[in-house]
Amino acid sequence: MKKWLVVALILAGCASERASENKQYILPEMSAARLTAPEAVVLIVNTELSEHLNQRGLVYRTSNTEIVQAQHNLWAQGIKKQLNRRIVSGLLARQSLYWPVEANAALDLTNKPQLQVHLQRFNGVYTGLAELAGEWQLINGSGQIVANEHFYIEVPLAEPGYPALVAALSAGLEQLTGEIAKALGNIKHIKRSN
């Protein structure tokens, strides 16, 4: 009897240890074909996040005024880098007028148009949704704002849990890049400003 009690206690300890294991998530990559034409204008993409989002843990809004950051459900890579990469690949797949690229030291940023995306919300919500909110700006090579739009996107979670939250955030990001790509297609006077 003592032997089974010891085994039960050991199993209970392992189970509680597993419950507090860290899980890491990454946004799924887009697998769409690239549509960008060879004569496309280079567009530097820069993504910024509000400070409470630019952390390791996934963020969840528990009320209208309170958020929590997960301690054991973490982004496997920096979320800002993941978002920037996904926006670049989403725009490459959805439009052909611009050649979106991530900023890096090897690029000459002089006189290049830029797309600035600022996310103020990229989190789960107590209502069973994922939400993305913020604004994006298209800035021409002279530093003037050519287009500026605010966005708010809600995507229902397919089921409770962090894997479903990551999937819903990814779907919201696809919707956002689709909206930006459509808007870029309507902006004619920046195409040859490089």
PDB file of C-alpha atoms in Angstrom, residues 5 17 33 50 141 174:
ATOM      1  CA  LEU A   5       1.056   5.796  -2.346  1.00  0.00           C
ATOM      2  CA  GLU A  17       5.567  19.846 -13.145  1.00  0.00           C
ATOM      3  CA  ALA A  33       3.551  32.422 -54.283  1.00  0.00           C
ATOM      4  CA  SER A  50       3.324  48.820 -27.882  1.00  0.00           C
ATOM      5  CA  GLY A 141      11.062  58.704 -50.168  1.00  0.00           C
ATOM      6  CA  GLU A 174      -3.311  37.697 -42.991  1.00  0.00           C
TER       7      GLU A 174
END
